[in-house]
XYZ file of N, CA, C and O in Angstrom:
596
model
N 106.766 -67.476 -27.152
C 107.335 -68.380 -26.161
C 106.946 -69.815 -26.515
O 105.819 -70.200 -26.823
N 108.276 -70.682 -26.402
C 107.416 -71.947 -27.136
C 107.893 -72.463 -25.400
O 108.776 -72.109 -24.618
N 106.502 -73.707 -25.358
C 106.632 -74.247 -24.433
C 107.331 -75.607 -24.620
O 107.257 -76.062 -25.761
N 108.079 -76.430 -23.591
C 108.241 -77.721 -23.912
C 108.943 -78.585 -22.378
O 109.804 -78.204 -21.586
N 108.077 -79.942 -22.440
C 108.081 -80.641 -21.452
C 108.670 -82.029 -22.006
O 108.068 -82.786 -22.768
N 109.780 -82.196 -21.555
C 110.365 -83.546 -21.338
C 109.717 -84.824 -20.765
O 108.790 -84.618 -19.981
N 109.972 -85.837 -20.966
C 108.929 -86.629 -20.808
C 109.926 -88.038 -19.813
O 110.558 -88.517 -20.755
N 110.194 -88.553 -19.034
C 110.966 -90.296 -18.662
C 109.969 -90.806 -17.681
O 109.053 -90.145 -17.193
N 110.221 -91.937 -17.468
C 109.248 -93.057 -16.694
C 109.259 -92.113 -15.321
O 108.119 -92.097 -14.855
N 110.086 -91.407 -14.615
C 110.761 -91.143 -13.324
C 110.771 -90.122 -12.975
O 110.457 -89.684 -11.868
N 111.229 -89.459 -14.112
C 111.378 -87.926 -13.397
C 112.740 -87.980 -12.575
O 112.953 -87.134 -11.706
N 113.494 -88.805 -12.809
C 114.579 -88.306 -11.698
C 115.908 -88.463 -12.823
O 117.065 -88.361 -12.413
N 115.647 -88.679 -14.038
C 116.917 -89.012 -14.523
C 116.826 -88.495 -15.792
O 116.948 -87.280 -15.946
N 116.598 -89.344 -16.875
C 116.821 -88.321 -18.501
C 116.008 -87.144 -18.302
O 116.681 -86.122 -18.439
N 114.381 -86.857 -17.933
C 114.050 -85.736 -18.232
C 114.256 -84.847 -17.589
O 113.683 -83.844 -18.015
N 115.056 -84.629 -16.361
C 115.349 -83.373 -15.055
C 116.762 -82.630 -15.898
O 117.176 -81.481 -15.742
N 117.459 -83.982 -17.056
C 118.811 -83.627 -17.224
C 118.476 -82.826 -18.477
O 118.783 -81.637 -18.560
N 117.798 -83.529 -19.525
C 117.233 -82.687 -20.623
C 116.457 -81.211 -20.419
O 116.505 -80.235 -21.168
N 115.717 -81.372 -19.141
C 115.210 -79.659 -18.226
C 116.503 -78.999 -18.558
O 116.873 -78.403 -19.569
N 116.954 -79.208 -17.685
C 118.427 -78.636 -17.195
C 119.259 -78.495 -18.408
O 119.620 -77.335 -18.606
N 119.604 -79.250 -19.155
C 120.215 -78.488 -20.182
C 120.388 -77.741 -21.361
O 121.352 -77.305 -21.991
N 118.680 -77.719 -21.511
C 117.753 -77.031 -22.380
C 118.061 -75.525 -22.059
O 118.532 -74.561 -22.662
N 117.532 -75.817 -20.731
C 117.651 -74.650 -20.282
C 118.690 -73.528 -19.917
O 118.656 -72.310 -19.744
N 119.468 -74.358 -19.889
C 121.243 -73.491 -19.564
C 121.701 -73.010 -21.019
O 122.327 -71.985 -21.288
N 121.334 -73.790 -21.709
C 121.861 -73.722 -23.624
C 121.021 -72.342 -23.941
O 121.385 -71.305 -24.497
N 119.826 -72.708 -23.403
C 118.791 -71.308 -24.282
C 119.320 -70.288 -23.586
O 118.876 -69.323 -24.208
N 120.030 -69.821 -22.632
C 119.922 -68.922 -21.556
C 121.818 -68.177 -22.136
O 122.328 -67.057 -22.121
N 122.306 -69.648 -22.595
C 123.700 -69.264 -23.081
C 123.673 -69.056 -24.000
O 124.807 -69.011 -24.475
N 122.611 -68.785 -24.951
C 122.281 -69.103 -26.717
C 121.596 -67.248 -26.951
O 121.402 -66.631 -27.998
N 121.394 -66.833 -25.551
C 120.034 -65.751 -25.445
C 118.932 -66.225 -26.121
O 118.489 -65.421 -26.941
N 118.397 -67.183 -26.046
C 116.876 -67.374 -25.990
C 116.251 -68.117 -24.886
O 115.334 -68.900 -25.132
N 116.775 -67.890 -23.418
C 115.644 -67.779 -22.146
C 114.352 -67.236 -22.270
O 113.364 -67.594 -21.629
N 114.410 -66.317 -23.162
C 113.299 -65.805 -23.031
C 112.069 -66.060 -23.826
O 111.051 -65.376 -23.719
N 112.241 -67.326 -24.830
C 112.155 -67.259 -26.123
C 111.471 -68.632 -25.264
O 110.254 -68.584 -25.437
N 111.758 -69.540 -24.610
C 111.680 -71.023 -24.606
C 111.193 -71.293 -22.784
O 111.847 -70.773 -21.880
N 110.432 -71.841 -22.622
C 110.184 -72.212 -21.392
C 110.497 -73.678 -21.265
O 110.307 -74.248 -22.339
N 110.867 -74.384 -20.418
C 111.064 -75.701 -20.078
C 110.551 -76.486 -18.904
O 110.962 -75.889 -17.909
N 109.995 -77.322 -18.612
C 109.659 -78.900 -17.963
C 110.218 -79.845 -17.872
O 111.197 -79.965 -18.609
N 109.958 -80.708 -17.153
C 109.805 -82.069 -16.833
C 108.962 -83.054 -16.182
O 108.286 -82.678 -15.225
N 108.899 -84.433 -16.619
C 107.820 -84.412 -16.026
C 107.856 -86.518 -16.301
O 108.394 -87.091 -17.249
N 107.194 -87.103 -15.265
C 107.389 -88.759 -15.460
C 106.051 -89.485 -15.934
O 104.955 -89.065 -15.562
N 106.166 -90.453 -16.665
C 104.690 -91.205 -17.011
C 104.281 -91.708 -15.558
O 103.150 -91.348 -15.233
N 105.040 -92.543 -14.524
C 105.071 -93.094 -13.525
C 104.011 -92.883 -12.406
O 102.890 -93.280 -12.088
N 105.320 -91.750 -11.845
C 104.635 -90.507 -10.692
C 105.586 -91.537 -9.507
O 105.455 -91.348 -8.298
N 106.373 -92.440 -9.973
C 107.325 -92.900 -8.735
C 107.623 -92.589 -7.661
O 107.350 -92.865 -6.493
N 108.577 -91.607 -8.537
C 109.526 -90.575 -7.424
C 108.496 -89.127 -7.277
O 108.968 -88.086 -6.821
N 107.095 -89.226 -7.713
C 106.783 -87.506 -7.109
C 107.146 -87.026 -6.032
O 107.066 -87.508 -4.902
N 107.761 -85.574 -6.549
C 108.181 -85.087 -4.872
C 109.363 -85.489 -4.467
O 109.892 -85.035 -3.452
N 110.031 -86.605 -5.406
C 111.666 -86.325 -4.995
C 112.775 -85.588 -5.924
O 112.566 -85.227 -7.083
N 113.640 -85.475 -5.419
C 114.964 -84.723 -5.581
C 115.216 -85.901 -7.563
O 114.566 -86.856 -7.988
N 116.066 -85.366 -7.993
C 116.292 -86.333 -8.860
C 117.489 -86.789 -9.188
O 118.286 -85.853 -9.248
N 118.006 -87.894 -9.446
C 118.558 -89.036 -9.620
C 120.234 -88.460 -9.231
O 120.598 -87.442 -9.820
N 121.085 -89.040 -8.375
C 122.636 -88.393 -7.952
C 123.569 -88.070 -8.853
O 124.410 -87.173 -8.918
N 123.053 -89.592 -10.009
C 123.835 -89.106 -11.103
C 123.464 -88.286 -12.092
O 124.193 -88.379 -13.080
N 122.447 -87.392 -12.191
C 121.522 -86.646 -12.871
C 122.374 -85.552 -12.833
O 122.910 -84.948 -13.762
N 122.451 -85.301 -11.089
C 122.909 -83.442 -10.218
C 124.464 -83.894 -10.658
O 125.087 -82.961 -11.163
N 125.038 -84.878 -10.579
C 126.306 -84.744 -10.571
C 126.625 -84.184 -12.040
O 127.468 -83.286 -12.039
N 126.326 -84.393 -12.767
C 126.652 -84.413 -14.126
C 126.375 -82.534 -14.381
O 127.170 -81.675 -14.763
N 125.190 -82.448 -14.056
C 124.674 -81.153 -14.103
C 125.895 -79.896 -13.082
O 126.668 -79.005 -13.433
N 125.528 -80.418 -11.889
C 126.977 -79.950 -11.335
C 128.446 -79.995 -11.945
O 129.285 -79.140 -11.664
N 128.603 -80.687 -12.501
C 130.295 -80.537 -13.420
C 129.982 -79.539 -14.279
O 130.991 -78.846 -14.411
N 128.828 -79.000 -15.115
C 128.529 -78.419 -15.736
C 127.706 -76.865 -15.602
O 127.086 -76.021 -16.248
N 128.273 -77.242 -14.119
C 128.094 -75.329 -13.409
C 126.789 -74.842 -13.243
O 126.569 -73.742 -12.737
N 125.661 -75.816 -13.756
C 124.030 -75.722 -13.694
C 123.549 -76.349 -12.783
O 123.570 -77.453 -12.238
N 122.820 -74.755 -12.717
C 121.925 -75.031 -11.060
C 120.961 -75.773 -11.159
O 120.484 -75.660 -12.288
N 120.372 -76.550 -10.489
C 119.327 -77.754 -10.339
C 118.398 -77.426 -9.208
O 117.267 -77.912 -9.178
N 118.880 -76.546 -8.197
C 117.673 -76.064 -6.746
C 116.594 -76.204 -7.236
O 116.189 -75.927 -8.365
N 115.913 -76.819 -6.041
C 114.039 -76.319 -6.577
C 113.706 -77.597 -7.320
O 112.491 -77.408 -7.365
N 113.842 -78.525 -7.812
C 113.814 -79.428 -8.620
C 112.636 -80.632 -7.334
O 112.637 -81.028 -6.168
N 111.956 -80.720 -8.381
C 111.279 -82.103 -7.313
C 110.386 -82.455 -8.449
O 109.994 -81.633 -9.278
N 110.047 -83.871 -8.443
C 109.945 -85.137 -9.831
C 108.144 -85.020 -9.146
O 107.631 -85.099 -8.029
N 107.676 -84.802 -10.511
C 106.223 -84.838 -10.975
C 105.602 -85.618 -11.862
O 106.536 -85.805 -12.642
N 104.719 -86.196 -12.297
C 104.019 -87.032 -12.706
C 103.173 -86.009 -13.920
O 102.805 -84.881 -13.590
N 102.947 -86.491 -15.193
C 102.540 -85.654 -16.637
C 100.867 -85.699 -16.061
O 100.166 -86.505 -15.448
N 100.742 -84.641 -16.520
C 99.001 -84.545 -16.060
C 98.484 -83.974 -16.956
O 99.223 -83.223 -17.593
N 96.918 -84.084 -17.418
C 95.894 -83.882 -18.099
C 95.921 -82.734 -18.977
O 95.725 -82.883 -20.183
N 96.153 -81.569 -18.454
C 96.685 -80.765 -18.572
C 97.820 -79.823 -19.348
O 97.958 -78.650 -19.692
N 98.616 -81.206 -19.408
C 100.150 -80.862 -20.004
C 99.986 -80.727 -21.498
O 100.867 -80.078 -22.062
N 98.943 -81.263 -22.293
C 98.487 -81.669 -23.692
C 98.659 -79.706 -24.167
O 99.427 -79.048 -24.868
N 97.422 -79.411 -23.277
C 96.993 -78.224 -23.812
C 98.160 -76.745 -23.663
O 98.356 -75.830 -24.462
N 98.807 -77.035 -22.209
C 99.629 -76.392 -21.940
C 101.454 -76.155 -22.590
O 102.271 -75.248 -22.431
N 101.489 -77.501 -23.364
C 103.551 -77.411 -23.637
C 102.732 -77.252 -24.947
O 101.523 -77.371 -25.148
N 103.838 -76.923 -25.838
C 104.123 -76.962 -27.440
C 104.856 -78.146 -28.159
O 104.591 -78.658 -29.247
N 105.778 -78.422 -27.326
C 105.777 -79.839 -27.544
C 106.351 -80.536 -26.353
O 107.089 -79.985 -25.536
N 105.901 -81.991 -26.300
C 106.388 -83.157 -25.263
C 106.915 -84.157 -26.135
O 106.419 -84.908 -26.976
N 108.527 -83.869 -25.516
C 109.373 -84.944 -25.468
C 109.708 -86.125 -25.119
O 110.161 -86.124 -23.974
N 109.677 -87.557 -25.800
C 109.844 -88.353 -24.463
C 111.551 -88.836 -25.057
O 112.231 -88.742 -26.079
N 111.662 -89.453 -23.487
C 113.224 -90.234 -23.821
C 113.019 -91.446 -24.209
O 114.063 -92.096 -24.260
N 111.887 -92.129 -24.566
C 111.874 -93.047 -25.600
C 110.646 -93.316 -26.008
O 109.698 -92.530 -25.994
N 110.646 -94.890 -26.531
C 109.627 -95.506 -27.052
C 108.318 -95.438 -26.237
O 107.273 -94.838 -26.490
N 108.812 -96.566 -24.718
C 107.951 -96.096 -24.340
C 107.506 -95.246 -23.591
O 106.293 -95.275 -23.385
N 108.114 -94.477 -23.104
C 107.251 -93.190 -23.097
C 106.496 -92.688 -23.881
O 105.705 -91.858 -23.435
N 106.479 -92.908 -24.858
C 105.888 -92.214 -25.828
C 104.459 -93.126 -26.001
O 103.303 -92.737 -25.831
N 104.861 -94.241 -26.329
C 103.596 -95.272 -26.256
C 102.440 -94.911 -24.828
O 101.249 -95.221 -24.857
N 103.131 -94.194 -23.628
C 102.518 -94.448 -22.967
C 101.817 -92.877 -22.709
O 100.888 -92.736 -21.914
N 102.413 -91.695 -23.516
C 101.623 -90.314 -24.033
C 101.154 -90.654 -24.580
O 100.042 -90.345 -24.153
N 100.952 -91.376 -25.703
C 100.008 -91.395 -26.928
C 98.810 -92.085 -26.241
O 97.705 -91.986 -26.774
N 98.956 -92.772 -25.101
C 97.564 -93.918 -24.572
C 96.516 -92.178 -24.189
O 95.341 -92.023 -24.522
N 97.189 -91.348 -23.608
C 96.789 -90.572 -22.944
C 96.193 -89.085 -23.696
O 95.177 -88.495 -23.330
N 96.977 -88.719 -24.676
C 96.434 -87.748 -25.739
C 96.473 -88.134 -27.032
O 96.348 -87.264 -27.894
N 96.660 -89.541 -27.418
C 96.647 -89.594 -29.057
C 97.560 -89.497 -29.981
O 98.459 -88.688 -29.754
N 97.583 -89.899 -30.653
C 98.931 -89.782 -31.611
C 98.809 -88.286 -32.417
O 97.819 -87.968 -33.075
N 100.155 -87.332 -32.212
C 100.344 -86.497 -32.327
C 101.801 -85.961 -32.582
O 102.346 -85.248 -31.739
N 102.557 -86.389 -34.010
C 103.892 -86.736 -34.245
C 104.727 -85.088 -34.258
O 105.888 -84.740 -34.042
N 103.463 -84.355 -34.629
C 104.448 -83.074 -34.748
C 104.606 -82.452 -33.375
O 105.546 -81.662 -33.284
N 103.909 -82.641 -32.341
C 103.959 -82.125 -31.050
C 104.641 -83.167 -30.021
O 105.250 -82.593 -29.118
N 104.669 -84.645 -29.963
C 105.050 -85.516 -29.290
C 105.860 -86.617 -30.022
O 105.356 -87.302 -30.912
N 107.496 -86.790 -29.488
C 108.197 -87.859 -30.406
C 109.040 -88.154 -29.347
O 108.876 -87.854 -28.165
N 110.301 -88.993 -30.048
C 111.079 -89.056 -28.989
C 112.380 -88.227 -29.195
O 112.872 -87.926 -30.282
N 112.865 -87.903 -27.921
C 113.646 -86.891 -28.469
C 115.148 -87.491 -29.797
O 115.721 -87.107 -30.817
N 115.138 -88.120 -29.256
C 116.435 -88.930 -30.422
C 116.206 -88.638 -32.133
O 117.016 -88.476 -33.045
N 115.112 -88.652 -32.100
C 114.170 -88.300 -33.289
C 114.930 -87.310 -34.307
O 115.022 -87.306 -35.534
N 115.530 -86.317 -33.109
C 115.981 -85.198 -33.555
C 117.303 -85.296 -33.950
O 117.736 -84.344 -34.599
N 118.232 -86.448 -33.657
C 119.651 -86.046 -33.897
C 119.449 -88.234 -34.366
O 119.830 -89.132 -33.615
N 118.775 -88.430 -35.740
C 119.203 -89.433 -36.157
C 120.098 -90.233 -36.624
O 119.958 -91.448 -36.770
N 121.274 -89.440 -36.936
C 122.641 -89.540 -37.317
C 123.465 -90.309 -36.219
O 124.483 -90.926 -36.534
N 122.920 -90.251 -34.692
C 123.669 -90.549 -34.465
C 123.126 -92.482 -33.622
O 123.638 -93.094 -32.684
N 122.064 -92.805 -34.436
C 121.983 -94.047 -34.632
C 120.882 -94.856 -32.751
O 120.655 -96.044 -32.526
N 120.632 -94.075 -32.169
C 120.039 -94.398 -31.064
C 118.186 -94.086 -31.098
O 117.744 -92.939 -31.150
N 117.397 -95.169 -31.061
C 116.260 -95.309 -30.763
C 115.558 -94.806 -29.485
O 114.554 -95.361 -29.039
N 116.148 -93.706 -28.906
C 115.283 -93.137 -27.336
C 117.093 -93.159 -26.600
O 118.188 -93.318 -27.141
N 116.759 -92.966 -25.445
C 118.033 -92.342 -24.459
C 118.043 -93.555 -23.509
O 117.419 -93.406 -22.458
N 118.651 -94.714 -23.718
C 118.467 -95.344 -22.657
C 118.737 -95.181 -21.369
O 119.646 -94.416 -21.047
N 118.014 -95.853 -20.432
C 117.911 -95.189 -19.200
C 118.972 -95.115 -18.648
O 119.741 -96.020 -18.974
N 119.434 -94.261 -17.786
C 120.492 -94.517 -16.944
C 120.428 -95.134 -15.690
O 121.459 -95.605 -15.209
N 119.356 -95.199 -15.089
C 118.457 -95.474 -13.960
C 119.465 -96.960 -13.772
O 120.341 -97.177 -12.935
N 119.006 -97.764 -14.788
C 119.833 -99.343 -14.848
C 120.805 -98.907 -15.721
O 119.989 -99.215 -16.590
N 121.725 -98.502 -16.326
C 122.662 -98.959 -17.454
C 123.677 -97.978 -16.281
O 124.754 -98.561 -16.147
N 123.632 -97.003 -15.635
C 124.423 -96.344 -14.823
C 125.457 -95.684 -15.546
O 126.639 -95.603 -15.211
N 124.624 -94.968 -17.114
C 126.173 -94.105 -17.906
C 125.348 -92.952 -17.956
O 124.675 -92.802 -18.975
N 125.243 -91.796 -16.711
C 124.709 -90.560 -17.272
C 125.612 -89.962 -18.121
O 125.194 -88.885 -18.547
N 126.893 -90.334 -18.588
C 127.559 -89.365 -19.466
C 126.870 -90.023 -21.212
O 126.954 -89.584 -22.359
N 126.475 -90.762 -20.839
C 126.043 -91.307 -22.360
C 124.455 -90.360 -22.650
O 123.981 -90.043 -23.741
N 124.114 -90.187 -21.796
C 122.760 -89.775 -21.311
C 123.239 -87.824 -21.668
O 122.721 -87.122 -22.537
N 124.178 -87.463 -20.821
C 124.614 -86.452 -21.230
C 124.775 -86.000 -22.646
O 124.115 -85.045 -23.057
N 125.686 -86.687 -23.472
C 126.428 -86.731 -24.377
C 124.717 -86.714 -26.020
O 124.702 -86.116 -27.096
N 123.853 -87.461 -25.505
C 122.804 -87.323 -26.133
C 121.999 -86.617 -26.223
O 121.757 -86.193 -27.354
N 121.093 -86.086 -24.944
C 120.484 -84.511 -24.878
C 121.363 -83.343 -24.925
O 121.003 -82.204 -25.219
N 122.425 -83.679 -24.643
C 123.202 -82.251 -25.642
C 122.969 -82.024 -27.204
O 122.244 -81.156 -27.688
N 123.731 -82.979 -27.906
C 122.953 -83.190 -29.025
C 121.920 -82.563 -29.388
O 121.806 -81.494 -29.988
N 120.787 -83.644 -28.796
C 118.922 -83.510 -29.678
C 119.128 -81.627 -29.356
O 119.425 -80.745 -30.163
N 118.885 -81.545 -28.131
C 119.188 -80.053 -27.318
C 119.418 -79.322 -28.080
O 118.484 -78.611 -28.448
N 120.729 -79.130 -28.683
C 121.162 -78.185 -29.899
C 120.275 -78.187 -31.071
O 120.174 -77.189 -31.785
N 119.724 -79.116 -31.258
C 119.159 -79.046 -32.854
C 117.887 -78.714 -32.263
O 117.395 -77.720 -32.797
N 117.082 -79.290 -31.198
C 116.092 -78.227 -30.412
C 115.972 -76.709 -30.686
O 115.138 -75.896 -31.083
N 117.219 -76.765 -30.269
C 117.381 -74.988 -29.749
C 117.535 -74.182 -31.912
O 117.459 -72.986 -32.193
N 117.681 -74.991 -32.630
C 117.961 -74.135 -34.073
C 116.535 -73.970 -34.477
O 116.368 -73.119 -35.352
N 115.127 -74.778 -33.910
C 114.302 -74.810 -34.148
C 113.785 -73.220 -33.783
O 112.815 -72.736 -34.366
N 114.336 -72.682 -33.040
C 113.648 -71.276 -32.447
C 114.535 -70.417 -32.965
O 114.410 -69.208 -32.770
């Protein structure tokens, strides 16, 4: 079982969507069983809320359930526990590494994974307001994720 935790400032927007579609892919791929998934914010903003409208909407067009969902903050913990942590960008990542160290084969950003297609981290949607761009990218990394197992 490989573990893996998504990483955004918030928790309510790239990493609930990257959860979510990790998870629907492995489950449509048959390897649910193979892959566990997270999310989780550098912040701790929104702990305890629902996540982002345009997050569920997107996820909702896409027939994936989201229930149960409530935005958490990365804890101490998470190092020893995922296999790898994802972030949706730079800094996120700058701001894991303050916290466990630089660690490139276990912690990057996810874009990392699908370089071809020319983007430095997932910019936020939070301000830029394009979850389909946001979509359109963790699908992507996602797939080449999922060849890893």
């Amino acid at each position: 079982m490989k573990r893996i935790l998504f990483v955004c400032l918030g928790n309510i927007c790239r990493s609930p969507m990257a959860e979510f579609l990790l998870r629907d892919m492995a489950a449509s791929q048959g390897l649910a069983a193979q892959i566990s998934v997270d999310s989780a914010g550098t912040s701790g903003w929104h702990d305890g809320e629902d996540m982002h409208v345009g997050t569920a909407q997107i996820l909702d067009a896409l027939h994936i359930d989201h229930s149960g969902f409530h935005s958490s903050k990365v804890k101490a913990s998470d190092f020893e526990h995922f296999d790898y942590i994802i972030a949706m960008d730079g800094d996120n990542l700058q701001t894991l590494e303050k916290q466990f160290g630089h660690h490139p084969a276990k912690m990057f950003v996810v874009t990392d994974l699908v370089p071809e297609l020319g983007y430095h981290g997932v910019p936020d949607p939070y301000f830029t307001q394009n979850f389909q761009e946001t979509q359109t990218l963790l699908q992507a990394a996602c797939q080449v994720l999922l060849q890893r197992f």
